[in-house]
PDB file of C-alpha atoms in Angstrom:
ATOM      1  CA  MET R   1       0.000   0.000   0.000  1.00 94.00           C
ATOM      2  CA  GLY R   2       1.432   3.291  -1.070  1.00 94.00           C
ATOM      3  CA  ASP R   3       0.436   6.905  -1.431  1.00 94.00           C
ATOM      4  CA  GLU R   4      -0.937   6.098  -4.881  1.00 97.00           C
ATOM      5  CA  HIS R   5      -3.651   4.040  -3.149  1.00 97.00           C
ATOM      6  CA  ALA R   6      -4.620   6.725  -0.626  1.00 97.00           C
ATOM      7  CA  THR R   7      -7.882   7.893  -2.180  1.00 97.00           C
ATOM      8  CA  GLU R   8      -9.246   4.402  -2.786  1.00 98.00           C
ATOM      9  CA  VAL R   9      -8.149   3.054   0.611  1.00 98.00           C
ATOM     10  CA  ILE R  10      -9.787   5.963   2.442  1.00 97.00           C
ATOM     11  CA  ASP R  11     -12.926   5.620   0.280  1.00 97.00           C
ATOM     12  CA  ILE R  12     -13.196   1.898   1.129  1.00 97.00           C
ATOM     13  CA  TYR R  13     -12.736   2.778   4.800  1.00 97.00           C
ATOM     14  CA  ARG R  14     -15.495   5.401   4.493  1.00 97.00           C
ATOM     15  CA  LEU R  15     -17.837   2.816   2.904  1.00 97.00           C
ATOM     16  CA  GLY R  16     -17.149   0.438   5.778  1.00 96.00           C
ATOM     17  CA  ILE R  17     -17.872   3.165   8.320  1.00 96.00           C
ATOM     18  CA  ALA R  18     -21.171   3.884   6.562  1.00 96.00           C
ATOM     19  CA  THR R  19     -22.396   0.327   7.261  1.00 94.00           C
ATOM     20  CA  GLY R  20     -22.511   1.106  10.968  1.00 93.00           C
ATOM     21  CA  HIS R  21     -21.012  -2.302  11.786  1.00 94.00           C
ATOM     22  CA  ALA R  22     -17.332  -1.922  10.897  1.00 94.00           C
ATOM     23  CA  THR R  23     -15.815   0.464  13.443  1.00 95.00           C
ATOM     24  CA  PHE R  24     -16.521   2.941  16.195  1.00 95.00           C
ATOM     25  CA  GLU R  25     -14.896   5.595  13.999  1.00 94.00           C
ATOM     26  CA  THR R  26     -17.264   8.021  12.336  1.00 94.00           C
ATOM     27  CA  GLU R  27     -14.770   9.374   9.783  1.00 95.00           C
ATOM     28  CA  PRO R  28     -11.586   7.908   8.366  1.00 95.00           C
ATOM     29  CA  PRO R  29      -8.364   9.626   9.411  1.00 94.00           C
ATOM     30  CA  ALA R  30      -6.302  11.779   7.104  1.00 95.00           C
ATOM     31  CA  TRP R  31      -3.935   9.690   4.985  1.00 96.00           C
ATOM     32  CA  GLU R  32      -0.868  11.012   6.799  1.00 95.00           C
ATOM     33  CA  ARG R  33      -2.238   9.856  10.167  1.00 94.00           C
ATOM     34  CA  PHE R  34      -3.362   6.526   8.693  1.00 93.00           C
ATOM     35  CA  VAL R  35       0.093   5.598   7.397  1.00 93.00           C
ATOM     36  CA  ALA R  36       1.800   6.914  10.535  1.00 92.00           C
ATOM     37  CA  THR R  37      -0.181   4.562  12.783  1.00 91.00           C
ATOM     38  CA  LYS R  38      -0.453   1.443  10.593  1.00 94.00           C
ATOM     39  CA  GLY R  39       2.122  -1.126   9.600  1.00 91.00           C
ATOM     40  CA  HIS R  40       1.989  -4.236   7.442  1.00 96.00           C
ATOM     41  CA  ARG R  41      -0.245  -2.313   5.014  1.00 97.00           C
ATOM     42  CA  TYR R  42      -1.436  -4.169   1.926  1.00 98.00           C
ATOM     43  CA  VAL R  43      -3.982  -3.634  -0.825  1.00 98.00           C
ATOM     44  CA  ALA R  44      -5.677  -6.060  -3.190  1.00 98.00           C
ATOM     45  CA  VAL R  45      -5.676  -4.581  -6.693  1.00 97.00           C
ATOM     46  CA  LYS R  46      -7.336  -5.787  -9.866  1.00 96.00           C
ATOM     47  CA  ASN R  47      -7.311  -3.860 -13.149  1.00 95.00           C
ATOM     48  CA  ASP R  48      -5.721  -0.871 -11.374  1.00 95.00           C
ATOM     49  CA  ARG R  49      -8.604  -0.741  -8.867  1.00 97.00           C
ATOM     50  CA  VAL R  50      -8.176  -1.248  -5.116  1.00 98.00           C
ATOM     51  CA  LEU R  51     -10.604  -3.964  -3.990  1.00 98.00           C
ATOM     52  CA  GLY R  52      -9.654  -3.938  -0.324  1.00 98.00           C
ATOM     53  CA  TRP R  53      -6.968  -3.303   2.236  1.00 98.00           C
ATOM     54  CA  VAL R  54      -5.511  -4.669   5.457  1.00 98.00           C
ATOM     55  CA  ALA R  55      -3.240  -3.018   8.010  1.00 98.00           C
ATOM     56  CA  CYS R  56      -2.292  -3.303  11.649  1.00 97.00           C
ATOM     57  CA  GLY R  57      -0.799  -1.333  14.469  1.00 95.00           C
ATOM     58  CA  PRO R  58       0.663  -2.049  17.871  1.00 95.00           C
ATOM     59  CA  THR R  59      -1.753  -2.709  20.718  1.00 94.00           C
ATOM     60  CA  SER R  60       0.617  -1.174  23.245  1.00 93.00           C
ATOM     61  CA  SER R  61       3.861   0.788  23.400  1.00 92.00           C
ATOM     62  CA  ARG R  62       5.164  -1.554  26.120  1.00 94.00           C
ATOM     63  CA  ASP R  63       8.024  -3.792  24.976  1.00 92.00           C
ATOM     64  CA  VAL R  64       6.371  -6.946  26.333  1.00 92.00           C
ATOM     65  CA  TYR R  65       3.558  -6.500  23.783  1.00 93.00           C
ATOM     66  CA  ALA R  66       5.872  -5.957  20.798  1.00 91.00           C
ATOM     67  CA  GLY R  67       4.555  -9.166  19.227  1.00 95.00           C
ATOM     68  CA  VAL R  68       0.869  -8.240  19.478  1.00 97.00           C
ATOM     69  CA  VAL R  69      -0.954  -6.125  16.881  1.00 97.00           C
ATOM     70  CA  GLU R  70      -4.513  -5.041  16.216  1.00 97.00           C
ATOM     71  CA  HIS R  71      -5.625  -5.167  12.626  1.00 97.00           C
ATOM     72  CA  SER R  72      -8.322  -3.943  10.269  1.00 97.00           C
ATOM     73  CA  VAL R  73      -9.448  -5.449   6.984  1.00 98.00           C
ATOM     74  CA  TYR R  74     -11.867  -3.715   4.629  1.00 97.00           C
ATOM     75  CA  VAL R  75     -13.227  -4.888   1.280  1.00 98.00           C
ATOM     76  CA  HIS R  76     -15.061  -2.707  -1.225  1.00 97.00           C
ATOM     77  CA  PRO R  77     -18.772  -3.672  -1.333  1.00 96.00           C
ATOM     78  CA  ASP R  78     -18.476  -4.569  -5.031  1.00 96.00           C
ATOM     79  CA  ALA R  79     -15.688  -7.064  -4.241  1.00 96.00           C
ATOM     80  CA  ARG R  80     -17.244  -8.870  -1.287  1.00 93.00           C
ATOM     81  CA  GLY R  81     -17.563 -12.638  -1.607  1.00 92.00           C
ATOM     82  CA  LEU R  82     -14.659 -12.895  -4.065  1.00 95.00           C
ATOM     83  CA  GLY R  83     -11.996 -14.029  -1.595  1.00 96.00           C
ATOM     84  CA  VAL R  84     -10.371 -10.612  -1.285  1.00 98.00           C
ATOM     85  CA  GLY R  85     -10.606 -10.544   2.517  1.00 97.00           C
ATOM     86  CA  ARG R  86      -9.144 -14.032   2.831  1.00 97.00           C
ATOM     87  CA  THR R  87      -6.246 -13.108   0.544  1.00 98.00           C
ATOM     88  CA  LEU R  88      -5.560  -9.916   2.470  1.00 98.00           C
ATOM     89  CA  LEU R  89      -5.648 -11.668   5.850  1.00 98.00           C
ATOM     90  CA  GLY R  90      -3.350 -14.391   4.522  1.00 97.00           C
ATOM     91  CA  THR R  91      -0.881 -11.748   3.378  1.00 98.00           C
ATOM     92  CA  LEU R  92      -1.058 -10.008   6.764  1.00 98.00           C
ATOM     93  CA  ILE R  93      -0.487 -13.284   8.614  1.00 98.00           C
ATOM     94  CA  GLU R  94       2.583 -14.116   6.515  1.00 97.00           C
ATOM     95  CA  SER R  95       4.003 -10.610   6.903  1.00 97.00           C
ATOM     96  CA  THR R  96       3.494 -10.395  10.659  1.00 97.00           C
ATOM     97  CA  GLU R  97       4.917 -13.866  11.256  1.00 97.00           C
ATOM     98  CA  ARG R  98       8.052 -12.930   9.294  1.00 97.00           C
ATOM     99  CA  ALA R  99       8.333  -9.914  11.627  1.00 96.00           C
ATOM    100  CA  GLY R 100       8.066 -12.073  14.764  1.00 96.00           C
ATOM    101  CA  ILE R 101       4.520 -11.083  15.668  1.00 97.00           C
ATOM    102  CA  TRP R 102       2.755 -13.849  17.589  1.00 97.00           C
ATOM    103  CA  THR R 103      -0.749 -12.428  18.020  1.00 97.00           C
ATOM    104  CA  ILE R 104      -3.056 -10.574  15.645  1.00 98.00           C
ATOM    105  CA  GLN R 105      -6.223  -9.340  17.268  1.00 98.00           C
ATOM    106  CA  ALA R 106      -9.295  -7.219  16.581  1.00 97.00           C
ATOM    107  CA  ALA R 107     -12.611  -6.200  18.082  1.00 97.00           C
ATOM    108  CA  VAL R 108     -15.546  -6.896  15.761  1.00 97.00           C
ATOM    109  CA  PHE R 109     -19.171  -5.890  16.184  1.00 97.00           C
ATOM    110  CA  PRO R 110     -21.215  -9.087  16.658  1.00 97.00           C
ATOM    111  CA  GLU R 111     -23.572  -7.912  13.894  1.00 96.00           C
ATOM    112  CA  ASN R 112     -20.680  -8.108  11.423  1.00 96.00           C
ATOM    113  CA  THR R 113     -21.190 -11.823  10.851  1.00 95.00           C
ATOM    114  CA  ALA R 114     -19.342 -11.819   7.516  1.00 94.00           C
ATOM    115  CA  SER R 115     -16.196 -10.476   9.170  1.00 96.00           C
ATOM    116  CA  LEU R 116     -16.441 -12.950  12.024  1.00 97.00           C
ATOM    117  CA  ALA R 117     -16.851 -15.855   9.576  1.00 96.00           C
ATOM    118  CA  LEU R 118     -13.904 -14.642   7.481  1.00 96.00           C
ATOM    119  CA  HIS R 119     -11.685 -14.479  10.526  1.00 97.00           C
ATOM    120  CA  VAL R 120     -12.655 -17.957  11.720  1.00 97.00           C
ATOM    121  CA  ALA R 121     -11.847 -19.275   8.234  1.00 96.00           C
ATOM    122  CA  CYS R 122      -8.395 -17.661   8.549  1.00 97.00           C
ATOM    123  CA  GLY R 123      -7.593 -19.239  11.896  1.00 97.00           C
ATOM    124  CA  PHE R 124      -8.875 -16.607  14.319  1.00 98.00           C
ATOM    125  CA  ARG R 125     -10.904 -17.500  17.381  1.00 98.00           C
ATOM    126  CA  ALA R 126     -13.333 -15.558  19.535  1.00 97.00           C
ATOM    127  CA  VAL R 127     -11.791 -14.824  22.914  1.00 97.00           C
ATOM    128  CA  GLY R 128     -14.871 -13.223  24.435  1.00 97.00           C
ATOM    129  CA  THR R 129     -17.373 -10.406  24.195  1.00 98.00           C
ATOM    130  CA  ARG R 130     -16.896  -6.982  25.705  1.00 97.00           C
ATOM    131  CA  GLU R 131     -20.418  -5.871  26.490  1.00 97.00           C
ATOM    132  CA  ARG R 132     -21.446  -2.237  26.247  1.00 97.00           C
ATOM    133  CA  ILE R 133     -17.819  -1.243  25.721  1.00 95.00           C
ATOM    134  CA  ALA R 134     -18.517   2.089  24.021  1.00 96.00           C
ATOM    135  CA  ARG R 135     -21.242   4.223  22.506  1.00 95.00           C
ATOM    136  CA  HIS R 136     -21.660   4.347  18.758  1.00 95.00           C
ATOM    137  CA  HIS R 137     -24.048   6.982  17.457  1.00 93.00           C
ATOM    138  CA  GLY R 138     -25.538   7.216  20.944  1.00 94.00           C
ATOM    139  CA  THR R 139     -26.079   3.464  21.382  1.00 95.00           C
ATOM    140  CA  TRP R 140     -24.043   1.138  23.584  1.00 97.00           C
ATOM    141  CA  ARG R 141     -22.297  -1.506  21.472  1.00 97.00           C
ATOM    142  CA  ASP R 142     -20.665  -4.830  22.198  1.00 98.00           C
ATOM    143  CA  VAL R 143     -17.570  -6.156  20.440  1.00 97.00           C
ATOM    144  CA  VAL R 144     -16.303  -9.699  19.999  1.00 98.00           C
ATOM    145  CA  LEU R 145     -12.591  -9.941  20.717  1.00 98.00           C
ATOM    146  CA  ILE R 146     -10.868 -12.173  18.192  1.00 98.00           C
ATOM    147  CA  GLU R 147      -7.291 -13.266  17.914  1.00 98.00           C
ATOM    148  CA  ARG R 148      -4.964 -15.470  15.938  1.00 98.00           C
ATOM    149  CA  ARG R 149      -1.933 -16.915  17.666  1.00 97.00           C
ATOM    150  CA  SER R 150       0.901 -17.831  15.366  1.00 97.00           C
ATOM    151  CA  PRO R 151       1.818 -21.502  15.398  1.00 95.00           C
ATOM    152  CA  VAL R 152       5.318 -20.633  14.115  1.00 94.00           C
ATOM    153  CA  VAL R 153       6.340 -17.625  16.237  1.00 93.00           C
ATOM    154  CA  ALA R 154       7.186 -18.782  19.747  1.00 76.00           C
TER     155      ALA R 154
END
């Protein structure tokens, strides 16, 4: 993922936000902030069009958590069901394992059943549910904590 993908990546993020079930965010960040806080950034491109993206960032600045990241994966609505999310998560898993990362995690709204199913298919498991963790558009929302522990990074 490079600066040449900025507009499409942010647009896909905005479309995900608009569903109401992708994130607590109400607006995507500026590109400069996005790239400053995300690592292992990848896009899926077909015919010069970005179909989706994946990226992660550290969960903590403490050294003991250096091998734990939180990720996001977003697929353009027109590309859903084509395996784009699975490909992106596979790429993220390979990249983070090469970097010595042992845990990839995320918090997913329970209503986002497609995302939960995708993650299970890619080796993630539900750790638990954080009930009423934050308000989203004035409504308390739960999130399902998911994680994937690397079988190769010890």
